[in-house]
Coordinates of C-alpha atoms in Angstrom, one line a residue:
X1 CA 59.6 -31.8 90.6
X2 CA 58.9 -30.3 93.4
X3 CA 55.3 -29.0 91.4
X4 CA 54.9 -32.5 89.5
X5 CA 55.0 -34.2 92.1
X6 CA 52.6 -31.4 94.5
X7 CA 50.4 -30.9 91.4
X8 CA 50.1 -35.8 91.1
X9 CA 49.5 -35.4 94.8
X10 CA 46.5 -32.6 94.9
X11 CA 45.6 -33.3 92.1
X12 CA 45.4 -30.0 90.7
X13 CA 45.7 -28.9 86.6
X14 CA 48.8 -26.2 86.1
X15 CA 47.9 -23.1 83.1
X16 CA 50.7 -20.8 83.1
X17 CA 53.7 -20.4 85.5
X18 CA 57.0 -17.9 85.6
X19 CA 60.3 -18.5 87.7
X20 CA 60.8 -14.9 87.8
X21 CA 64.0 -14.4 90.7
X22 CA 62.1 -13.2 93.6
X23 CA 58.1 -14.9 93.0
X24 CA 56.8 -16.9 91.0
X25 CA 53.4 -16.8 89.3
X26 CA 51.2 -19.6 88.4
X27 CA 48.1 -20.6 87.3
X28 CA 46.6 -23.5 88.4
X29 CA 43.2 -25.1 89.2
X30 CA 41.6 -26.7 92.3
X31 CA 39.6 -27.4 94.5
X32 CA 39.0 -25.1 97.4
X33 CA 40.0 -26.7 100.5
X34 CA 43.0 -28.2 98.7
X35 CA 44.7 -24.4 97.7
X36 CA 46.4 -24.2 100.6
X37 CA 47.5 -26.8 101.7
X38 CA 49.4 -27.8 98.2
X39 CA 50.9 -24.4 98.2
X40 CA 52.4 -24.5 102.2
X41 CA 53.6 -28.0 100.9
X42 CA 55.0 -26.9 97.6
X43 CA 57.1 -24.1 98.8
X44 CA 58.0 -26.3 102.0
X45 CA 59.8 -29.6 100.2
X46 CA 61.1 -26.5 97.7
X47 CA 62.4 -24.8 101.1
X48 CA 64.1 -27.8 101.8
X49 CA 65.3 -28.4 98.4
X50 CA 67.4 -24.8 98.0
X51 CA 68.3 -25.6 101.9
X52 CA 69.6 -28.5 100.7
X53 CA 71.3 -27.4 98.2
X54 CA 73.1 -24.7 98.9
X55 CA 73.9 -25.8 102.3
X56 CA 72.1 -23.4 105.0
X57 CA 69.0 -23.6 106.9
X58 CA 66.6 -21.4 108.3
X59 CA 63.3 -19.1 106.0
X60 CA 63.6 -18.8 103.0
X61 CA 59.8 -17.6 102.3
X62 CA 59.2 -13.9 103.4
X63 CA 55.6 -14.6 103.1
X64 CA 52.4 -17.0 102.7
X65 CA 51.2 -16.2 98.5
X66 CA 48.9 -14.7 97.2
X67 CA 46.1 -16.1 95.8
X68 CA 43.2 -15.5 93.7
X69 CA 39.8 -16.2 91.3
X70 CA 40.8 -16.1 87.4
X71 CA 36.2 -15.9 86.9
X72 CA 35.7 -15.1 83.2
X73 CA 37.9 -16.2 80.1
X74 CA 39.1 -12.5 79.6
X75 CA 41.1 -12.9 83.4
X76 CA 41.9 -16.6 82.2
X77 CA 43.2 -15.4 79.3
X78 CA 45.2 -12.1 79.4
X79 CA 46.2 -13.3 82.9
X80 CA 48.7 -16.1 81.6
X81 CA 49.5 -13.7 78.6
X82 CA 50.6 -11.5 81.7
X83 CA 52.5 -14.2 83.6
X84 CA 54.4 -15.1 80.1
X85 CA 55.9 -11.6 79.4
X86 CA 56.8 -11.1 83.2
X87 CA 60.5 -11.3 82.6
X88 CA 60.3 -9.1 79.5
X89 CA 58.6 -6.7 81.4
X90 CA 60.5 -6.7 84.8
X91 CA 63.9 -5.8 81.8
X92 CA 65.3 -9.5 82.2
X93 CA 65.0 -11.5 78.4
X94 CA 63.1 -11.7 75.5
X95 CA 59.2 -13.6 76.0
X96 CA 60.2 -16.3 73.7
X97 CA 63.9 -16.6 75.2
X98 CA 62.5 -17.0 79.4
X99 CA 63.6 -20.3 79.5
X100 CA 62.0 -20.7 83.5
X101 CA 58.3 -20.2 82.1
X102 CA 55.0 -22.9 80.6
X103 CA 55.8 -20.6 77.3
X104 CA 58.4 -22.8 76.7
X105 CA 56.4 -26.2 77.0
X106 CA 53.9 -24.0 74.9
X107 CA 56.5 -24.0 72.4
X108 CA 57.2 -27.3 72.3
X109 CA 60.7 -26.8 73.8
X110 CA 62.2 -28.0 77.6
X111 CA 61.8 -31.2 79.1
X112 CA 58.6 -30.2 81.4
X113 CA 56.2 -31.8 80.9
X114 CA 54.2 -29.6 83.7
X115 CA 50.7 -27.4 82.1
X116 CA 48.2 -29.0 81.1
X117 CA 48.3 -26.9 77.3
X118 CA 45.3 -27.5 76.3
X119 CA 42.8 -25.6 78.5
X120 CA 44.8 -22.3 77.1
X121 CA 44.9 -23.3 73.8
X122 CA 41.7 -24.0 73.0
X123 CA 40.7 -20.0 73.1
X124 CA 42.6 -20.6 70.6
X125 CA 41.5 -23.1 67.8
X126 CA 44.1 -24.7 69.2
X127 CA 46.8 -23.3 67.0
X128 CA 50.2 -22.3 68.8
X129 CA 50.1 -19.4 66.0
X130 CA 47.6 -17.8 67.5
X131 CA 48.4 -18.3 71.1
X132 CA 51.7 -17.0 70.6
X133 CA 50.6 -13.2 67.7
X134 CA 48.0 -12.9 71.1
X135 CA 50.8 -13.9 73.9
X136 CA 53.4 -11.1 72.3
X137 CA 51.6 -8.6 71.1
X138 CA 51.9 -5.3 72.6
X139 CA 49.8 -4.5 75.0
X140 CA 50.5 -0.6 76.8
X141 CA 51.5 -1.2 80.6
X142 CA 48.5 0.0 82.2
X143 CA 46.6 -2.6 80.9
X144 CA 49.7 -5.2 81.8
X145 CA 49.7 -3.7 84.7
X146 CA 45.8 -4.4 86.3
X147 CA 47.1 -7.7 85.7
X148 CA 49.9 -8.3 88.4
X149 CA 47.4 -8.4 91.3
X150 CA 46.4 -12.2 89.3

């Protein structure tokens, strides 16, 4: 819910995300001048929530967020696939079973309505089957590692 509120407040689109145990990956589109402010706001909200829920105080986030501009379609598609495949690559769970990822939203599962599906699905002719085949396609790990920074 923190992300939904933040997304609305700063007017950005979310195309993919994956919440891992010690980090989060997201592909978003926003105006440059709002990126830092929106991420700062999101982290402040989340840390407050987390600290209250677990009755703790102090810092939770180790360092500033990292961002990389995605400048072409190939990067966009590969980064979204990397994000969706991250739990499987990390040995946590199969991509299709991991519930803390936008992949589930693309499949129409779960209750979250965080992502803007139309842009990514457009590249697959709005075919969910094509999207699934592309996402789950096995790629050499070196290729996936190349996108880890994005």
